[in-house]
Amino acid sequence: MPRGQTLRLAPVAGATWLVALGAIHLPQHAAVLAATLWLAVLAALAWSAYGRCPRRGARLAVIVAMLAAVGGAATASHVAVAEPARHAVLSLDVTGGRAVTVQATVVGKVEGRADGTLAFDAIVSRVTIGMAAHLVRAEAEVRVAPDDVDIRGVLDVGAEVVAQGTAHAGRPGDRAVLVFRADRGVTVARAPDGTAAATASLRTELVAAVRGLPGEGAGLVPGLAVGDTSAVSRELSGAMKESSLSHLTAVSGANCALVVGLAFVAASAAGASRPVRVGVGLAVLAGFVLLVTPEPSVVRAATMSAIAMLGVLLGRPAVGMAFLSLGVALLLVIDPWLAGSLGFALSTAATASLLLFARPLAQGLERVLPRALALGLSVPLAAQLACGPLIILVAPQIPVYGVLANLLAAPAAPIATVVGLAACLAAPVPPLQSGLAAVAWLPASWIAATATTVSSLPGDTLPWLEGWPGVLTLSAVGTAVGVLIALRPRTPVGRRMRWSSGALVAVVIGVVAGGGLLGSVAGRWTLPADWSILACDIGQGDAVLLRSNGVVALVDTGPNPESLVACLDRVGIATVDLLVLTHFDLDHAGGAAAVEGRVGTVLHGPPHGDAGLILDRLARAGARLQPAHEGLSGELGRARWSVLWPRARGHAFPPGNDASIVLDVRGGGIPATLLLGDLSASPQRAIAGSGSLRPPYAVVKVAHHGSADQEPALYRAAAPSLAIITVGEDNDYGHPRAEILDTLADVGAVVARTDSEGVVAVRESRGVLEVWRERGG
């Protein structure tokens, strides 16, 4: 069938998607947009009824255009209808750090985030500010520390909760109107009941059933079966992402397609007709969605898998693409905020690649590989080529062994999923559940071993251009790879296309290899050789190096070992003489594993969270532990450091942000530097009034990634020439906030920030402070 007919309804999905994007980002104009599109639909209907359109192709084009206009109009109408209620919540003045109490119903899975907090989607029904209570209805994302939940075991989908804390507005285009930080805790007012309670109990029983099994594979079973990743370790989660296997631990279209396929096969074996088989498959799929929680991502995956299965079973890509196009448009009408979801874009791209590209790629690979291997490679390769450019938007790197990892995991994934799902449903019979869980553990352990092995291989990821330039260039490379594999060079034009594609791929491989060298071994050649302060670009977190006379200190380790290792390798740092862990939040101590066995002394703040585990591992690897307190001092090469905070026996500020270590470092080539950890305004005021500061400071590391909770008097007293803000690009907190940037401008400080400028290096030459920025010079 001609490609044009296969993609005939694609404009319907594309137009609906574009309108949805515009409407959710400019909701105040959604009503006008909807009215305009509805008028266009009416005009098209009138023209079709009374006009003359003799050509069949023209009539089909008009129908497609009308469907596209209807999809866009319905999507814009949805946003316009929802906007008053969403705007009403923000008009209550709940942002700006005010204490707020909300009553809400949990509608999304409770999942751990990289910063150690729990996060879940909720529908807020009541907002209380001071003594005033307001009835509302709005989507929100709630974040809370695990220890601040009163009954963790019943915090699940369907629970009604009361959360106390602060809120800020969600980002434009997000479904969540508010992002609520429950700093004062979450209370479960009513546990889930009915179907939600039953499915939550089944998931909890499966997690309990695998708890006694050894190795990383145990925690992976619930993730593979029902998308519950609560038992997956942080290390395995990172390895799964690096090896392109993370889709296995989410409820993706593959899980749903497997469930539908099994139901379809069972119905076929029973002699059911095609309509009955399809009905049984869809009914089982609906039950699976209820079991793993019917949140938007799961409903999206179920819809995409149903579309893909219909296309594959019918053996007609045109029908599958028609279903996909109409399904995408329908989902966007129901939930316009999916238009801004990367997960939705990835699901759409993966499904389309299966329908359009898997077969041509398999036929191309059969020229050099056995047919079975070619078929096995074609599906993950098609998905990798289609989804890779989109993933660049959140992780500008290419998993080199992603296709290989998926090929190795492919035989084990369906077994672990099916047997794990059976173990989940067998909860009423504990012996049977335990036996099935043990069986599922075997293939799950194979997948875990695949992930950890692949992610540890040298060169497992290659750096790539960031943002839309990276998307476009990788799309071009993916197209070239597809042409090389699938196109048969039967004509001069085909041969020229293959030659051009091969040349493009060869050039890109050379450029990427060179970039990889610059990001590691050769990277130090691009840095100032005599830097004394260097802020690593490790995302939302702190990792600051200080160097005097060849002796090195590292202040915090950032959120993960991989980013820290990349920075240390680029700078050429093999050992750290002094490691300062200002406190033990994930964004400051999550990367500590990267320097185990490479540290001489660890200067640490008051223990909390995972402090015991982190310090024990460092000590076992040979580090000497030294608790920090005000007045403690020492030497770093020819420089001298002093601890200004926390107080030795102070109890006003609990362990954590407000008890972060504050360091004064100066001399030996290091300009007078003040590192403020994650302090909020209150302890900053205490330091400013203590008389311990020794201004003026050449450099200040701004507290808490540039949050709004700062004390301007401290920065005025410090009088810094340079302010370094260690912050992640496009972070969820809006850091650095305008308030601290205004404060720094008022005191005359030059600002250097890692989110927009990358690595920041500082040196002092003949009394003059020099700043080098990775992006910006």
PDB file of N, CA, C and O in Angstrom, residues 582-640:
ATOM      1  N   THR A 582      28.126  18.220  53.408  1.00  0.00           N
ATOM      2  CA  THR A 582      27.482  19.267  54.211  1.00  0.00           C
ATOM      3  C   THR A 582      26.247  18.747  54.920  1.00  0.00           C
ATOM      4  O   THR A 582      25.947  19.145  56.034  1.00  0.00           O
ATOM      5  N   HIS A 583      25.488  17.884  54.255  1.00  0.00           N
ATOM      6  CA  HIS A 583      24.358  17.174  54.859  1.00  0.00           C
ATOM      7  C   HIS A 583      24.063  15.992  53.952  1.00  0.00           C
ATOM      8  O   HIS A 583      24.788  15.761  52.974  1.00  0.00           O
ATOM      9  N   PHE A 584      23.023  15.230  54.239  1.00  0.00           N
ATOM     10  CA  PHE A 584      22.882  13.930  53.587  1.00  0.00           C
ATOM     11  C   PHE A 584      21.660  13.813  52.695  1.00  0.00           C
ATOM     12  O   PHE A 584      21.222  12.703  52.401  1.00  0.00           O
ATOM     13  N   ASP A 585      21.112  14.930  52.248  1.00  0.00           N
ATOM     14  CA  ASP A 585      20.083  14.860  51.221  1.00  0.00           C
ATOM     15  C   ASP A 585      20.682  14.285  49.947  1.00  0.00           C
ATOM     16  O   ASP A 585      21.885  14.427  49.686  1.00  0.00           O
ATOM     17  N   LEU A 586      19.841  13.676  49.132  1.00  0.00           N
ATOM     18  CA  LEU A 586      20.325  12.963  47.956  1.00  0.00           C
ATOM     19  C   LEU A 586      21.109  13.859  47.008  1.00  0.00           C
ATOM     20  O   LEU A 586      22.121  13.438  46.431  1.00  0.00           O
ATOM     21  N   ASP A 587      20.676  15.112  46.836  1.00  0.00           N
ATOM     22  CA  ASP A 587      21.344  15.980  45.876  1.00  0.00           C
ATOM     23  C   ASP A 587      22.713  16.455  46.360  1.00  0.00           C
ATOM     24  O   ASP A 587      23.439  17.118  45.608  1.00  0.00           O
ATOM     25  N   HIS A 588      23.091  16.095  47.593  1.00  0.00           N
ATOM     26  CA  HIS A 588      24.401  16.465  48.118  1.00  0.00           C
ATOM     27  C   HIS A 588      25.265  15.243  48.452  1.00  0.00           C
ATOM     28  O   HIS A 588      26.488  15.362  48.471  1.00  0.00           O
ATOM     29  N   ALA A 589      24.637  14.108  48.721  1.00  0.00           N
ATOM     30  CA  ALA A 589      25.415  12.929  49.122  1.00  0.00           C
ATOM     31  C   ALA A 589      25.103  11.697  48.284  1.00  0.00           C
ATOM     32  O   ALA A 589      25.677  10.635  48.512  1.00  0.00           O
ATOM     33  N   GLY A 590      24.213  11.831  47.279  1.00  0.00           N
ATOM     34  CA  GLY A 590      23.815  10.669  46.483  1.00  0.00           C
ATOM     35  C   GLY A 590      24.927  10.075  45.645  1.00  0.00           C
ATOM     36  O   GLY A 590      24.866   8.910  45.256  1.00  0.00           O
ATOM     37  N   GLY A 591      25.965  10.853  45.350  1.00  0.00           N
ATOM     38  CA  GLY A 591      27.059  10.346  44.528  1.00  0.00           C
ATOM     39  C   GLY A 591      28.258   9.856  45.309  1.00  0.00           C
ATOM     40  O   GLY A 591      29.332   9.640  44.735  1.00  0.00           O
ATOM     41  N   ALA A 592      28.098   9.670  46.619  1.00  0.00           N
ATOM     42  CA  ALA A 592      29.249   9.306  47.469  1.00  0.00           C
ATOM     43  C   ALA A 592      29.912   8.005  47.045  1.00  0.00           C
ATOM     44  O   ALA A 592      31.123   7.820  47.228  1.00  0.00           O
ATOM     45  N   ALA A 593      29.141   7.092  46.451  1.00  0.00           N
ATOM     46  CA  ALA A 593      29.723   5.813  46.036  1.00  0.00           C
ATOM     47  C   ALA A 593      30.843   6.004  45.019  1.00  0.00           C
ATOM     48  O   ALA A 593      31.736   5.166  44.899  1.00  0.00           O
ATOM     49  N   ALA A 594      30.823   7.119  44.295  1.00  0.00           N
ATOM     50  CA  ALA A 594      31.842   7.357  43.265  1.00  0.00           C
ATOM     51  C   ALA A 594      33.229   7.567  43.844  1.00  0.00           C
ATOM     52  O   ALA A 594      34.232   7.384  43.136  1.00  0.00           O
ATOM     53  N   VAL A 595      33.325   7.969  45.111  1.00  0.00           N
ATOM     54  CA  VAL A 595      34.633   8.260  45.695  1.00  0.00           C
ATOM     55  C   VAL A 595      34.995   7.289  46.817  1.00  0.00           C
ATOM     56  O   VAL A 595      35.957   7.528  47.545  1.00  0.00           O
ATOM     57  N   GLU A 596      34.245   6.221  46.970  1.00  0.00           N
ATOM     58  CA  GLU A 596      34.607   5.215  47.979  1.00  0.00           C
ATOM     59  C   GLU A 596      35.982   4.644  47.653  1.00  0.00           C
ATOM     60  O   GLU A 596      36.258   4.268  46.517  1.00  0.00           O
ATOM     61  N   GLY A 597      36.846   4.601  48.646  1.00  0.00           N
ATOM     62  CA  GLY A 597      38.204   4.115  48.437  1.00  0.00           C
ATOM     63  C   GLY A 597      39.144   5.152  47.862  1.00  0.00           C
ATOM     64  O   GLY A 597      40.315   4.852  47.624  1.00  0.00           O
ATOM     65  N   ARG A 598      38.654   6.376  47.631  1.00  0.00           N
ATOM     66  CA  ARG A 598      39.478   7.435  47.037  1.00  0.00           C
ATOM     67  C   ARG A 598      39.563   8.654  47.943  1.00  0.00           C
ATOM     68  O   ARG A 598      40.054   9.698  47.531  1.00  0.00           O
ATOM     69  N   VAL A 599      39.087   8.523  49.185  1.00  0.00           N
ATOM     70  CA  VAL A 599      38.968   9.671  50.093  1.00  0.00           C
ATOM     71  C   VAL A 599      39.867   9.464  51.307  1.00  0.00           C
ATOM     72  O   VAL A 599      39.921   8.371  51.877  1.00  0.00           O
ATOM     73  N   GLY A 600      40.536  10.560  51.720  1.00  0.00           N
ATOM     74  CA  GLY A 600      41.348  10.503  52.930  1.00  0.00           C
ATOM     75  C   GLY A 600      40.516  10.782  54.172  1.00  0.00           C
ATOM     76  O   GLY A 600      40.396   9.939  55.064  1.00  0.00           O
ATOM     77  N   THR A 601      39.896  11.973  54.256  1.00  0.00           N
ATOM     78  CA  THR A 601      39.107  12.379  55.420  1.00  0.00           C
ATOM     79  C   THR A 601      37.722  12.818  54.961  1.00  0.00           C
ATOM     80  O   THR A 601      37.588  13.479  53.925  1.00  0.00           O
ATOM     81  N   VAL A 602      36.719  12.453  55.754  1.00  0.00           N
ATOM     82  CA  VAL A 602      35.347  12.889  55.484  1.00  0.00           C
ATOM     83  C   VAL A 602      34.917  13.820  56.608  1.00  0.00           C
ATOM     84  O   VAL A 602      34.846  13.423  57.777  1.00  0.00           O
ATOM     85  N   LEU A 603      34.652  15.062  56.266  1.00  0.00           N
ATOM     86  CA  LEU A 603      34.113  16.044  57.198  1.00  0.00           C
ATOM     87  C   LEU A 603      32.605  16.101  56.946  1.00  0.00           C
ATOM     88  O   LEU A 603      32.184  16.457  55.842  1.00  0.00           O
ATOM     89  N   HIS A 604      31.809  15.746  57.941  1.00  0.00           N
ATOM     90  CA  HIS A 604      30.372  15.579  57.670  1.00  0.00           C
ATOM     91  C   HIS A 604      29.506  16.344  58.665  1.00  0.00           C
ATOM     92  O   HIS A 604      29.887  16.577  59.810  1.00  0.00           O
ATOM     93  N   GLY A 605      28.333  16.713  58.184  1.00  0.00           N
ATOM     94  CA  GLY A 605      27.351  17.373  59.012  1.00  0.00           C
ATOM     95  C   GLY A 605      26.591  16.383  59.878  1.00  0.00           C
ATOM     96  O   GLY A 605      26.855  15.173  59.846  1.00  0.00           O
ATOM     97  N   PRO A 606      25.626  16.867  60.681  1.00  0.00           N
ATOM     98  CA  PRO A 606      24.850  15.984  61.562  1.00  0.00           C
ATOM     99  C   PRO A 606      24.158  14.890  60.758  1.00  0.00           C
ATOM    100  O   PRO A 606      23.542  15.178  59.730  1.00  0.00           O
ATOM    101  N   PRO A 607      24.251  13.635  61.197  1.00  0.00           N
ATOM    102  CA  PRO A 607      23.674  12.528  60.425  1.00  0.00           C
ATOM    103  C   PRO A 607      22.144  12.596  60.363  1.00  0.00           C
ATOM    104  O   PRO A 607      21.475  12.986  61.318  1.00  0.00           O
ATOM    105  N   HIS A 608      21.614  12.202  59.209  1.00  0.00           N
ATOM    106  CA  HIS A 608      20.178  12.033  59.031  1.00  0.00           C
ATOM    107  C   HIS A 608      19.981  11.222  57.760  1.00  0.00           C
ATOM    108  O   HIS A 608      20.898  11.046  56.955  1.00  0.00           O
ATOM    109  N   GLY A 609      18.790  10.683  57.572  1.00  0.00           N
ATOM    110  CA  GLY A 609      18.503   9.918  56.361  1.00  0.00           C
ATOM    111  C   GLY A 609      19.422   8.725  56.206  1.00  0.00           C
ATOM    112  O   GLY A 609      19.537   7.889  57.107  1.00  0.00           O
ATOM    113  N   ASP A 610      20.111   8.642  55.069  1.00  0.00           N
ATOM    114  CA  ASP A 610      21.011   7.521  54.765  1.00  0.00           C
ATOM    115  C   ASP A 610      22.436   7.759  55.249  1.00  0.00           C
ATOM    116  O   ASP A 610      23.370   7.093  54.788  1.00  0.00           O
ATOM    117  N   ALA A 611      22.614   8.682  56.192  1.00  0.00           N
ATOM    118  CA  ALA A 611      23.962   9.036  56.636  1.00  0.00           C
ATOM    119  C   ALA A 611      24.728   7.829  57.157  1.00  0.00           C
ATOM    120  O   ALA A 611      25.913   7.648  56.852  1.00  0.00           O
ATOM    121  N   GLY A 612      24.071   6.996  57.967  1.00  0.00           N
ATOM    122  CA  GLY A 612      24.761   5.851  58.551  1.00  0.00           C
ATOM    123  C   GLY A 612      25.338   4.937  57.496  1.00  0.00           C
ATOM    124  O   GLY A 612      26.506   4.517  57.574  1.00  0.00           O
ATOM    125  N   LEU A 613      24.553   4.629  56.479  1.00  0.00           N
ATOM    126  CA  LEU A 613      25.009   3.747  55.408  1.00  0.00           C
ATOM    127  C   LEU A 613      26.143   4.393  54.612  1.00  0.00           C
ATOM    128  O   LEU A 613      27.167   3.753  54.325  1.00  0.00           O
ATOM    129  N   ILE A 614      25.993   5.666  54.275  1.00  0.00           N
ATOM    130  CA  ILE A 614      27.004   6.356  53.470  1.00  0.00           C
ATOM    131  C   ILE A 614      28.336   6.434  54.216  1.00  0.00           C
ATOM    132  O   ILE A 614      29.399   6.116  53.673  1.00  0.00           O
ATOM    133  N   LEU A 615      28.272   6.847  55.484  1.00  0.00           N
ATOM    134  CA  LEU A 615      29.502   6.999  56.259  1.00  0.00           C
ATOM    135  C   LEU A 615      30.161   5.653  56.524  1.00  0.00           C
ATOM    136  O   LEU A 615      31.394   5.539  56.505  1.00  0.00           O
ATOM    137  N   ASP A 616      29.344   4.633  56.770  1.00  0.00           N
ATOM    138  CA  ASP A 616      29.906   3.303  57.025  1.00  0.00           C
ATOM    139  C   ASP A 616      30.666   2.795  55.799  1.00  0.00           C
ATOM    140  O   ASP A 616      31.770   2.248  55.923  1.00  0.00           O
ATOM    141  N   ARG A 617      30.110   2.993  54.617  1.00  0.00           N
ATOM    142  CA  ARG A 617      30.767   2.521  53.400  1.00  0.00           C
ATOM    143  C   ARG A 617      32.061   3.296  53.139  1.00  0.00           C
ATOM    144  O   ARG A 617      33.066   2.718  52.703  1.00  0.00           O
ATOM    145  N   LEU A 618      32.043   4.593  53.396  1.00  0.00           N
ATOM    146  CA  LEU A 618      33.265   5.378  53.217  1.00  0.00           C
ATOM    147  C   LEU A 618      34.345   4.961  54.218  1.00  0.00           C
ATOM    148  O   LEU A 618      35.527   4.843  53.867  1.00  0.00           O
ATOM    149  N   ALA A 619      33.923   4.719  55.457  1.00  0.00           N
ATOM    150  CA  ALA A 619      34.887   4.313  56.483  1.00  0.00           C
ATOM    151  C   ALA A 619      35.477   2.941  56.172  1.00  0.00           C
ATOM    152  O   ALA A 619      36.683   2.715  56.324  1.00  0.00           O
ATOM    153  N   ARG A 620      34.639   2.020  55.725  1.00  0.00           N
ATOM    154  CA  ARG A 620      35.124   0.685  55.378  1.00  0.00           C
ATOM    155  C   ARG A 620      36.108   0.737  54.216  1.00  0.00           C
ATOM    156  O   ARG A 620      36.978  -0.134  54.088  1.00  0.00           O
ATOM    157  N   ALA A 621      35.951   1.744  53.370  1.00  0.00           N
ATOM    158  CA  ALA A 621      36.869   1.897  52.238  1.00  0.00           C
ATOM    159  C   ALA A 621      38.135   2.657  52.608  1.00  0.00           C
ATOM    160  O   ALA A 621      38.973   2.933  51.738  1.00  0.00           O
ATOM    161  N   GLY A 622      38.286   3.027  53.891  1.00  0.00           N
ATOM    162  CA  GLY A 622      39.540   3.614  54.349  1.00  0.00           C
ATOM    163  C   GLY A 622      39.500   5.070  54.735  1.00  0.00           C
ATOM    164  O   GLY A 622      40.538   5.638  55.111  1.00  0.00           O
ATOM    165  N   ALA A 623      38.341   5.716  54.687  1.00  0.00           N
ATOM    166  CA  ALA A 623      38.266   7.134  55.021  1.00  0.00           C
ATOM    167  C   ALA A 623      38.197   7.344  56.529  1.00  0.00           C
ATOM    168  O   ALA A 623      37.631   6.525  57.260  1.00  0.00           O
ATOM    169  N   ARG A 624      38.748   8.453  56.986  1.00  0.00           N
ATOM    170  CA  ARG A 624      38.635   8.835  58.389  1.00  0.00           C
ATOM    171  C   ARG A 624      37.466   9.803  58.528  1.00  0.00           C
ATOM    172  O   ARG A 624      37.354  10.778  57.781  1.00  0.00           O
ATOM    173  N   LEU A 625      36.569   9.548  59.481  1.00  0.00           N
ATOM    174  CA  LEU A 625      35.363  10.353  59.652  1.00  0.00           C
ATOM    175  C   LEU A 625      35.579  11.435  60.699  1.00  0.00           C
ATOM    176  O   LEU A 625      36.138  11.179  61.767  1.00  0.00           O
ATOM    177  N   GLN A 626      35.112  12.650  60.386  1.00  0.00           N
ATOM    178  CA  GLN A 626      35.255  13.773  61.299  1.00  0.00           C
ATOM    179  C   GLN A 626      33.957  14.582  61.309  1.00  0.00           C
ATOM    180  O   GLN A 626      33.629  15.259  60.342  1.00  0.00           O
ATOM    181  N   PRO A 627      33.195  14.522  62.421  1.00  0.00           N
ATOM    182  CA  PRO A 627      31.994  15.370  62.500  1.00  0.00           C
ATOM    183  C   PRO A 627      32.396  16.840  62.521  1.00  0.00           C
ATOM    184  O   PRO A 627      33.407  17.225  63.109  1.00  0.00           O
ATOM    185  N   ALA A 628      31.600  17.667  61.872  1.00  0.00           N
ATOM    186  CA  ALA A 628      31.905  19.099  61.776  1.00  0.00           C
ATOM    187  C   ALA A 628      31.094  19.886  62.784  1.00  0.00           C
ATOM    188  O   ALA A 628      29.959  19.534  63.108  1.00  0.00           O
ATOM    189  N   HIS A 629      31.685  20.957  63.282  1.00  0.00           N
ATOM    190  CA  HIS A 629      30.979  21.880  64.162  1.00  0.00           C
ATOM    191  C   HIS A 629      31.668  23.238  64.091  1.00  0.00           C
ATOM    192  O   HIS A 629      32.835  23.347  63.667  1.00  0.00           O
ATOM    193  N   GLU A 630      30.968  24.257  64.503  1.00  0.00           N
ATOM    194  CA  GLU A 630      31.500  25.612  64.469  1.00  0.00           C
ATOM    195  C   GLU A 630      32.830  25.691  65.228  1.00  0.00           C
ATOM    196  O   GLU A 630      32.971  25.161  66.329  1.00  0.00           O
ATOM    197  N   GLY A 631      33.827  26.311  64.596  1.00  0.00           N
ATOM    198  CA  GLY A 631      35.139  26.483  65.219  1.00  0.00           C
ATOM    199  C   GLY A 631      36.166  25.479  64.760  1.00  0.00           C
ATOM    200  O   GLY A 631      37.376  25.694  64.940  1.00  0.00           O
ATOM    201  N   LEU A 632      35.743  24.358  64.186  1.00  0.00           N
ATOM    202  CA  LEU A 632      36.691  23.364  63.689  1.00  0.00           C
ATOM    203  C   LEU A 632      37.408  23.930  62.472  1.00  0.00           C
ATOM    204  O   LEU A 632      36.816  24.593  61.638  1.00  0.00           O
ATOM    205  N   SER A 633      38.703  23.646  62.356  1.00  0.00           N
ATOM    206  CA  SER A 633      39.463  24.182  61.228  1.00  0.00           C
ATOM    207  C   SER A 633      40.547  23.195  60.827  1.00  0.00           C
ATOM    208  O   SER A 633      40.845  22.236  61.541  1.00  0.00           O
ATOM    209  N   GLY A 634      41.140  23.434  59.678  1.00  0.00           N
ATOM    210  CA  GLY A 634      42.188  22.553  59.195  1.00  0.00           C
ATOM    211  C   GLY A 634      42.852  23.148  57.973  1.00  0.00           C
ATOM    212  O   GLY A 634      42.532  24.258  57.536  1.00  0.00           O
ATOM    213  N   GLU A 635      43.787  22.380  57.393  1.00  0.00           N
ATOM    214  CA  GLU A 635      44.544  22.855  56.242  1.00  0.00           C
ATOM    215  C   GLU A 635      44.210  22.031  55.010  1.00  0.00           C
ATOM    216  O   GLU A 635      43.914  20.831  55.099  1.00  0.00           O
ATOM    217  N   LEU A 636      44.283  22.688  53.863  1.00  0.00           N
ATOM    218  CA  LEU A 636      44.130  22.044  52.562  1.00  0.00           C
ATOM    219  C   LEU A 636      45.282  22.562  51.712  1.00  0.00           C
ATOM    220  O   LEU A 636      45.214  23.669  51.172  1.00  0.00           O
ATOM    221  N   GLY A 637      46.349  21.785  51.626  1.00  0.00           N
ATOM    222  CA  GLY A 637      47.550  22.287  50.978  1.00  0.00           C
ATOM    223  C   GLY A 637      48.072  23.495  51.752  1.00  0.00           C
ATOM    224  O   GLY A 637      48.333  23.413  52.953  1.00  0.00           O
ATOM    225  N   ARG A 638      48.174  24.637  51.074  1.00  0.00           N
ATOM    226  CA  ARG A 638      48.587  25.863  51.750  1.00  0.00           C
ATOM    227  C   ARG A 638      47.386  26.730  52.133  1.00  0.00           C
ATOM    228  O   ARG A 638      47.570  27.833  52.651  1.00  0.00           O
ATOM    229  N   ALA A 639      46.201  26.244  51.860  1.00  0.00           N
ATOM    230  CA  ALA A 639      44.985  26.984  52.233  1.00  0.00           C
ATOM    231  C   ALA A 639      44.519  26.533  53.610  1.00  0.00           C
ATOM    232  O   ALA A 639      44.958  25.510  54.145  1.00  0.00           O
ATOM    233  N   ARG A 640      43.598  27.306  54.177  1.00  0.00           N
ATOM    234  CA  ARG A 640      43.052  26.964  55.483  1.00  0.00           C
ATOM    235  C   ARG A 640      41.528  27.037  55.423  1.00  0.00           C
ATOM    236  O   ARG A 640      40.963  27.972  54.853  1.00  0.00           O
TER     237      ARG A 640
END
